[in-house]
Amino acid sequence: MKTIHFSTKTCYLWLLLGLHTIIASLASPSGTHHSHEFVIQTTPVKRLCRTQRILTVNGQFPGPTVQVRNGDSVAIKVTNAGPYNISIHWHGLRMLRNPWADGPSYVTQCPIQPGGSYTYRFTIQNQEGTLWWHAHTGFLRATVYGAFIIYPRLGSPYPFSMPRKEYPILLGEWFNRDPMIILRQTQLTGAAPSVSVAYTINGQPGDLYRCSRQGTVRIPVQTGETILLRVVNSALHQELFFSIANHRMTVVGTDAAYTKPLSTRILMIGPGQTINVLVTADQTPGRYYMAARAYQTAMNAAFDNTTTTAILEYIPRNRNVQPSTPILPLLPAFNDTPTATAFTSGIRGLSQNVVFKNSADVNLFFTVGLGLIFCRNPNSPNCQGPNGSRFAASINNNSFVLPRTTSLMQAYYQGIPGIFTTDLPPVPPLQFNYTGNVPRSLWTPIKGTKLLKLKYGSSVQLVFQDTSIVTTEDHPMHIHGFHFFVVGAGFGNFNPSTDPARFNLVDPPVKNTIGTPPGGWVAIRFVADNPGIWFLHCHIDSHLNWGLATALLVENGVGPSQSVIPPPPDLPQC
Ligand SMILES: *[C@@H]1O[C@H](CO)[C@@H](O)[C@H](O)[C@H]1NC(C)=O
Ligand SMILES: *[C@@H]1O[C@H](CO)[C@@H](O)[C@H](O)[C@H]1NC(C)=O
Ligand SMILES: *[C@@H]1O[C@H](CO)[C@@H](O)[C@H](O)[C@H]1NC(C)=O
Ligand SMILES: *[C@@H]1O[C@H](CO)[C@@H](O)[C@H](O)[C@H]1NC(C)=O
Ligand SMILES: *[C@@H]1O[C@H](CO)[C@@H](O)[C@H](O)[C@H]1NC(C)=O
Ligand SMILES: [Cu+2]
């Protein structure tokens, strides 16, 4: 039987290369308790020829990698030594009956105020793979994020042959301003936020940007060996294509679930998603770029058109030969939706994951998309969106507004009225040609804090339907507290009488974040077996800020084993 083991040599190499993320050996048995301290602080970091002060965890950028096994318990004490209210979300972790540990500000908790602290306590229950953690307050996750790796129980092998080494590959976006100032500006003007000035791999832009060569991340490989890359899209706003020159990748997992092996040259990964790939060093020894750049679907929108790189470096290098300039992989054009679709639809789950096959107890149909609020005075400094408007976004015409005085979960648990309602329409309040030429009279959504209530244990089918209001666009939809089966997707309007017949109920992939194809739809299924209030939103933070969100209120079932646990005593208050 194979067990996970990382030699101390691997750690040493990482240290030598100056990388912050170290894959240590994890020889502990399942059921181990892990304690961590996260101190949120302002840290000077030099990127793109200048020193910038950014918010970090423990001074590290990206933040520390949390490594656990399935079955372990975790306590992470987060102390806020920074200037902003903040909370941390453990993205993709199910947090069964324990929404108090989930983290989104004003959804499951009030933020941790400057000087305060809160300990997130939770158990890993039947999840394995790559997840990540990030700030869930405003745009602070731009710099506050890190990998969260769940290994199998000690002695349980991966369902693929053991890689020699493993590396997290966190893709990010770099802004030359404080992301909170960018957020305030967009809230003030109603316009789209300024785009990033670089993409990053493990916090480094790479060789193609000025003053960045020295920091470029290098991944060492020996000829013939196979390594596992745990790719995470932690970018604030951008879907990305990712490729490695001359090397094929084999996808073996997405989010926290294994997949059937899929061989590919290109990944398309949306914000919030993770993809595990095996890479075999089977090319002529040398140096090869791995690179990422935008997959951009919104029409006529500005975006960051730069390319981030790291280097896959065969070792040992022949010392007598000057290091050659690495080869760049060919990346698809920024708007290559056919390539993105071919990749995403090629991913298959393991058939032993069981999706319910009968019709669902609850059928939800959510339109997701942008909107515009037209101003009385279009020249107002508050109306700098298209044609004197402010941007909005909605689900079923409801543009979500977070509460300010307490969190949804605290209001629910303590019975505080007037904080939210549970009347989000399960289907669009108005039927229209969602992906056609939508009349202007339909473009402005209603603002509110509308949730959707689900009975404990109900089987749910949810179709996300993109709209062409303002623009069609790929919206990476994320649901907290659940993972779900992706059973179908297509372009145009979902047809409830013909499309379900083509659903994949045999080996659908399991995810926590799924892109709604631009001008199309995606169908998911899950069982509402986790009581609590769970945020559901687009993982493009500008869209979330404009209201592309709601929350699922899953009622308690019967008895304590189907009910939300009591809140911890140190839960932050507003
Ligand atoms: C993006 O950059 C590439 C070169 O890297 C260029 O060929 C392409 O035209 C640019 N696209 C846009 C939309 O600016
Ligand atoms: C802005 O106005 C112009 C001219 O009336 C129109 O062609 C364009 O579609 C409008 N754009 C948006 C996003 O409303
Ligand atoms: C919806 O709009 C699209 C694009 O204009 C058009 O091709 C399609 O026929 C329309 N569908 C219906 C049902 O009107
Ligand atoms: C959304 O609601 C507003 C206000 O009632 C209405 O004007 C608009 O037409 C609605 N749009 C859609 C797509 O339902
Ligand atoms: C921080 O959170 C507290 C409690 O919710 C709130 O009163 C305060 O206004 C927040 N500060 C900022 C700057 O948002
Ligand atoms: Cu979106």
mmCIF file with all atom_site columns, N, CA, C and O in Angstrom, residues 45-74:
data_model
loop_
_atom_site.group_PDB
_atom_site.id
_atom_site.type_symbol
_atom_site.label_atom_id
_atom_site.label_alt_id
_atom_site.label_comp_id
_atom_site.label_asym_id
_atom_site.label_entity_id
_atom_site.label_seq_id
_atom_site.pdbx_PDB_ins_code
_atom_site.Cartn_x
_atom_site.Cartn_y
_atom_site.Cartn_z
_atom_site.occupancy
_atom_site.B_iso_or_equiv
_atom_site.pdbx_formal_charge
_atom_site.auth_seq_id
_atom_site.auth_comp_id
_atom_site.auth_asym_id
_atom_site.auth_atom_id
_atom_site.pdbx_PDB_model_num
ATOM 1   N N  . VAL A 1 45 ? 5.544   44.288 0.047   1.00 0.00 ? 45 VAL A N  1
ATOM 2   C CA . VAL A 1 45 ? 5.906   43.258 -0.930  1.00 0.00 ? 45 VAL A CA 1
ATOM 3   C C  . VAL A 1 45 ? 6.389   43.968 -2.179  1.00 0.00 ? 45 VAL A C  1
ATOM 4   O O  . VAL A 1 45 ? 5.776   44.950 -2.607  1.00 0.00 ? 45 VAL A O  1
ATOM 5   N N  . LYS A 1 46 ? 7.492   43.497 -2.747  1.00 0.00 ? 46 LYS A N  1
ATOM 6   C CA . LYS A 1 46 ? 8.012   44.146 -3.951  1.00 0.00 ? 46 LYS A CA 1
ATOM 7   C C  . LYS A 1 46 ? 7.559   43.382 -5.190  1.00 0.00 ? 46 LYS A C  1
ATOM 8   O O  . LYS A 1 46 ? 7.842   42.206 -5.331  1.00 0.00 ? 46 LYS A O  1
ATOM 9   N N  . ARG A 1 47 ? 6.815   44.057 -6.041  1.00 0.00 ? 47 ARG A N  1
ATOM 10  C CA . ARG A 1 47 ? 6.373   43.463 -7.302  1.00 0.00 ? 47 ARG A CA 1
ATOM 11  C C  . ARG A 1 47 ? 6.393   44.556 -8.371  1.00 0.00 ? 47 ARG A C  1
ATOM 12  O O  . ARG A 1 47 ? 6.108   45.716 -8.069  1.00 0.00 ? 47 ARG A O  1
ATOM 13  N N  . LEU A 1 48 ? 6.686   44.189 -9.597  1.00 0.00 ? 48 LEU A N  1
ATOM 14  C CA . LEU A 1 48 ? 6.599   45.111 -10.731 1.00 0.00 ? 48 LEU A CA 1
ATOM 15  C C  . LEU A 1 48 ? 7.323   46.429 -10.443 1.00 0.00 ? 48 LEU A C  1
ATOM 16  O O  . LEU A 1 48 ? 6.773   47.514 -10.623 1.00 0.00 ? 48 LEU A O  1
ATOM 17  N N  . CYS A 1 49 ? 8.548   46.331 -9.956  1.00 0.00 ? 49 CYS A N  1
ATOM 18  C CA . CYS A 1 49 ? 9.452   47.461 -9.758  1.00 0.00 ? 49 CYS A CA 1
ATOM 19  C C  . CYS A 1 49 ? 9.095   48.372 -8.586  1.00 0.00 ? 49 CYS A C  1
ATOM 20  O O  . CYS A 1 49 ? 9.704   49.421 -8.422  1.00 0.00 ? 49 CYS A O  1
ATOM 21  N N  . ARG A 1 50 ? 8.086   48.019 -7.797  1.00 0.00 ? 50 ARG A N  1
ATOM 22  C CA . ARG A 1 50 ? 7.846   48.887 -6.652  1.00 0.00 ? 50 ARG A CA 1
ATOM 23  C C  . ARG A 1 50 ? 7.342   48.113 -5.442  1.00 0.00 ? 50 ARG A C  1
ATOM 24  O O  . ARG A 1 50 ? 6.791   47.022 -5.582  1.00 0.00 ? 50 ARG A O  1
ATOM 25  N N  . THR A 1 51 ? 7.546   48.739 -4.299  1.00 0.00 ? 51 THR A N  1
ATOM 26  C CA . THR A 1 51 ? 7.127   48.102 -3.064  1.00 0.00 ? 51 THR A CA 1
ATOM 27  C C  . THR A 1 51 ? 5.726   48.566 -2.729  1.00 0.00 ? 51 THR A C  1
ATOM 28  O O  . THR A 1 51 ? 5.426   49.758 -2.769  1.00 0.00 ? 51 THR A O  1
ATOM 29  N N  . GLN A 1 52 ? 4.873   47.605 -2.441  1.00 0.00 ? 52 GLN A N  1
ATOM 30  C CA . GLN A 1 52 ? 3.477   47.907 -2.164  1.00 0.00 ? 52 GLN A CA 1
ATOM 31  C C  . GLN A 1 52 ? 3.124   47.257 -0.833  1.00 0.00 ? 52 GLN A C  1
ATOM 32  O O  . GLN A 1 52 ? 3.610   46.175 -0.526  1.00 0.00 ? 52 GLN A O  1
ATOM 33  N N  . ARG A 1 53 ? 2.279   47.916 -0.079  1.00 0.00 ? 53 ARG A N  1
ATOM 34  C CA . ARG A 1 53 ? 1.851   47.313 1.189   1.00 0.00 ? 53 ARG A CA 1
ATOM 35  C C  . ARG A 1 53 ? 0.544   46.579 0.946   1.00 0.00 ? 53 ARG A C  1
ATOM 36  O O  . ARG A 1 53 ? -0.436  47.176 0.509   1.00 0.00 ? 53 ARG A O  1
ATOM 37  N N  . ILE A 1 54 ? 0.549   45.282 1.187   1.00 0.00 ? 54 ILE A N  1
ATOM 38  C CA . ILE A 1 54 ? -0.651  44.476 0.951   1.00 0.00 ? 54 ILE A CA 1
ATOM 39  C C  . ILE A 1 54 ? -1.045  43.760 2.240   1.00 0.00 ? 54 ILE A C  1
ATOM 40  O O  . ILE A 1 54 ? -0.239  43.605 3.151   1.00 0.00 ? 54 ILE A O  1
ATOM 41  N N  . LEU A 1 55 ? -2.283  43.315 2.265   1.00 0.00 ? 55 LEU A N  1
ATOM 42  C CA . LEU A 1 55 ? -2.753  42.538 3.407   1.00 0.00 ? 55 LEU A CA 1
ATOM 43  C C  . LEU A 1 55 ? -2.331  41.082 3.191   1.00 0.00 ? 55 LEU A C  1
ATOM 44  O O  . LEU A 1 55 ? -2.512  40.538 2.099   1.00 0.00 ? 55 LEU A O  1
ATOM 45  N N  . THR A 1 56 ? -1.734  40.476 4.210   1.00 0.00 ? 56 THR A N  1
ATOM 46  C CA . THR A 1 56 ? -1.298  39.080 4.104   1.00 0.00 ? 56 THR A CA 1
ATOM 47  C C  . THR A 1 56 ? -1.738  38.307 5.350   1.00 0.00 ? 56 THR A C  1
ATOM 48  O O  . THR A 1 56 ? -2.221  38.895 6.316   1.00 0.00 ? 56 THR A O  1
ATOM 49  N N  . VAL A 1 57 ? -1.511  37.005 5.325   1.00 0.00 ? 57 VAL A N  1
ATOM 50  C CA . VAL A 1 57 ? -1.609  36.181 6.527   1.00 0.00 ? 57 VAL A CA 1
ATOM 51  C C  . VAL A 1 57 ? -0.186  35.819 6.931   1.00 0.00 ? 57 VAL A C  1
ATOM 52  O O  . VAL A 1 57 ? 0.575   35.290 6.109   1.00 0.00 ? 57 VAL A O  1
ATOM 53  N N  . ASN A 1 58 ? 0.179   36.136 8.157   1.00 0.00 ? 58 ASN A N  1
ATOM 54  C CA . ASN A 1 58 ? 1.505   35.836 8.719   1.00 0.00 ? 58 ASN A CA 1
ATOM 55  C C  . ASN A 1 58 ? 2.638   36.399 7.857   1.00 0.00 ? 58 ASN A C  1
ATOM 56  O O  . ASN A 1 58 ? 3.724   35.816 7.790   1.00 0.00 ? 58 ASN A O  1
ATOM 57  N N  . GLY A 1 59 ? 2.373   37.469 7.129   1.00 0.00 ? 59 GLY A N  1
ATOM 58  C CA . GLY A 1 59 ? 3.407   38.077 6.299   1.00 0.00 ? 59 GLY A CA 1
ATOM 59  C C  . GLY A 1 59 ? 3.706   37.297 5.035   1.00 0.00 ? 59 GLY A C  1
ATOM 60  O O  . GLY A 1 59 ? 4.617   37.659 4.296   1.00 0.00 ? 59 GLY A O  1
ATOM 61  N N  . GLN A 1 60 ? 2.955   36.231 4.751   1.00 0.00 ? 60 GLN A N  1
ATOM 62  C CA . GLN A 1 60 ? 3.232   35.400 3.581   1.00 0.00 ? 60 GLN A CA 1
ATOM 63  C C  . GLN A 1 60 ? 2.277   35.730 2.442   1.00 0.00 ? 60 GLN A C  1
ATOM 64  O O  . GLN A 1 60 ? 1.090   35.951 2.652   1.00 0.00 ? 60 GLN A O  1
ATOM 65  N N  . PHE A 1 61 ? 2.802   35.728 1.238   1.00 0.00 ? 61 PHE A N  1
ATOM 66  C CA . PHE A 1 61 ? 1.963   35.939 0.060   1.00 0.00 ? 61 PHE A CA 1
ATOM 67  C C  . PHE A 1 61 ? 2.402   35.001 -1.050  1.00 0.00 ? 61 PHE A C  1
ATOM 68  O O  . PHE A 1 61 ? 3.527   35.100 -1.484  1.00 0.00 ? 61 PHE A O  1
ATOM 69  N N  . PRO A 1 62 ? 1.537   34.077 -1.519  1.00 0.00 ? 62 PRO A N  1
ATOM 70  C CA . PRO A 1 62 ? 0.242   33.733 -0.926  1.00 0.00 ? 62 PRO A CA 1
ATOM 71  C C  . PRO A 1 62 ? 0.395   33.252 0.507   1.00 0.00 ? 62 PRO A C  1
ATOM 72  O O  . PRO A 1 62 ? 1.494   32.965 0.960   1.00 0.00 ? 62 PRO A O  1
ATOM 73  N N  . GLY A 1 63 ? -0.722  33.132 1.188   1.00 0.00 ? 63 GLY A N  1
ATOM 74  C CA . GLY A 1 63 ? -0.702  32.742 2.592   1.00 0.00 ? 63 GLY A CA 1
ATOM 75  C C  . GLY A 1 63 ? -0.318  31.287 2.784   1.00 0.00 ? 63 GLY A C  1
ATOM 76  O O  . GLY A 1 63 ? -0.111  30.550 1.816   1.00 0.00 ? 63 GLY A O  1
ATOM 77  N N  . PRO A 1 64 ? -0.224  30.852 4.046   1.00 0.00 ? 64 PRO A N  1
ATOM 78  C CA . PRO A 1 64 ? 0.205   29.487 4.345   1.00 0.00 ? 64 PRO A CA 1
ATOM 79  C C  . PRO A 1 64 ? -0.715  28.425 3.742   1.00 0.00 ? 64 PRO A C  1
ATOM 80  O O  . PRO A 1 64 ? -1.919  28.631 3.637   1.00 0.00 ? 64 PRO A O  1
ATOM 81  N N  . THR A 1 65 ? -0.107  27.310 3.348   1.00 0.00 ? 65 THR A N  1
ATOM 82  C CA . THR A 1 65 ? -0.871  26.162 2.864   1.00 0.00 ? 65 THR A CA 1
ATOM 83  C C  . THR A 1 65 ? -1.321  25.335 4.061   1.00 0.00 ? 65 THR A C  1
ATOM 84  O O  . THR A 1 65 ? -0.496  24.962 4.891   1.00 0.00 ? 65 THR A O  1
ATOM 85  N N  . VAL A 1 66 ? -2.606  25.089 4.161   1.00 0.00 ? 66 VAL A N  1
ATOM 86  C CA . VAL A 1 66 ? -3.109  24.213 5.230   1.00 0.00 ? 66 VAL A CA 1
ATOM 87  C C  . VAL A 1 66 ? -3.152  22.799 4.661   1.00 0.00 ? 66 VAL A C  1
ATOM 88  O O  . VAL A 1 66 ? -3.672  22.582 3.576   1.00 0.00 ? 66 VAL A O  1
ATOM 89  N N  . GLN A 1 67 ? -2.540  21.857 5.382   1.00 0.00 ? 67 GLN A N  1
ATOM 90  C CA . GLN A 1 67 ? -2.517  20.465 4.918   1.00 0.00 ? 67 GLN A CA 1
ATOM 91  C C  . GLN A 1 67 ? -3.135  19.565 5.974   1.00 0.00 ? 67 GLN A C  1
ATOM 92  O O  . GLN A 1 67 ? -2.671  19.549 7.113   1.00 0.00 ? 67 GLN A O  1
ATOM 93  N N  . VAL A 1 68 ? -4.153  18.840 5.586   1.00 0.00 ? 68 VAL A N  1
ATOM 94  C CA . VAL A 1 68 ? -4.844  17.954 6.524   1.00 0.00 ? 68 VAL A CA 1
ATOM 95  C C  . VAL A 1 68 ? -5.169  16.645 5.818   1.00 0.00 ? 68 VAL A C  1
ATOM 96  O O  . VAL A 1 68 ? -4.937  16.500 4.619   1.00 0.00 ? 68 VAL A O  1
ATOM 97  N N  . ARG A 1 69 ? -5.709  15.715 6.590   1.00 0.00 ? 69 ARG A N  1
ATOM 98  C CA . ARG A 1 69 ? -6.232  14.479 6.010   1.00 0.00 ? 69 ARG A CA 1
ATOM 99  C C  . ARG A 1 69 ? -7.737  14.439 6.212   1.00 0.00 ? 69 ARG A C  1
ATOM 100 O O  . ARG A 1 69 ? -8.267  15.034 7.145   1.00 0.00 ? 69 ARG A O  1
ATOM 101 N N  . ASN A 1 70 ? -8.384  13.694 5.339   1.00 0.00 ? 70 ASN A N  1
ATOM 102 C CA . ASN A 1 70 ? -9.794  13.410 5.521   1.00 0.00 ? 70 ASN A CA 1
ATOM 103 C C  . ASN A 1 70 ? -9.998  12.846 6.929   1.00 0.00 ? 70 ASN A C  1
ATOM 104 O O  . ASN A 1 70 ? -9.263  11.966 7.349   1.00 0.00 ? 70 ASN A O  1
ATOM 105 N N  . GLY A 1 71 ? -10.955 13.386 7.663   1.00 0.00 ? 71 GLY A N  1
ATOM 106 C CA . GLY A 1 71 ? -11.220 12.916 9.022   1.00 0.00 ? 71 GLY A CA 1
ATOM 107 C C  . GLY A 1 71 ? -10.563 13.765 10.102  1.00 0.00 ? 71 GLY A C  1
ATOM 108 O O  . GLY A 1 71 ? -10.896 13.621 11.276  1.00 0.00 ? 71 GLY A O  1
ATOM 109 N N  . ASP A 1 72 ? -9.640  14.647 9.718   1.00 0.00 ? 72 ASP A N  1
ATOM 110 C CA . ASP A 1 72 ? -8.955  15.487 10.708  1.00 0.00 ? 72 ASP A CA 1
ATOM 111 C C  . ASP A 1 72 ? -9.866  16.603 11.214  1.00 0.00 ? 72 ASP A C  1
ATOM 112 O O  . ASP A 1 72 ? -10.841 16.971 10.561  1.00 0.00 ? 72 ASP A O  1
ATOM 113 N N  . SER A 1 73 ? -9.490  17.152 12.366  1.00 0.00 ? 73 SER A N  1
ATOM 114 C CA . SER A 1 73 ? -10.175 18.350 12.847  1.00 0.00 ? 73 SER A CA 1
ATOM 115 C C  . SER A 1 73 ? -9.184  19.507 12.871  1.00 0.00 ? 73 SER A C  1
ATOM 116 O O  . SER A 1 73 ? -7.977  19.301 12.982  1.00 0.00 ? 73 SER A O  1
ATOM 117 N N  . VAL A 1 74 ? -9.720  20.697 12.714  1.00 0.00 ? 74 VAL A N  1
ATOM 118 C CA . VAL A 1 74 ? -8.894  21.876 12.504  1.00 0.00 ? 74 VAL A CA 1
ATOM 119 C C  . VAL A 1 74 ? -9.390  23.004 13.393  1.00 0.00 ? 74 VAL A C  1
ATOM 120 O O  . VAL A 1 74 ? -10.604 23.183 13.544  1.00 0.00 ? 74 VAL A O  1
#
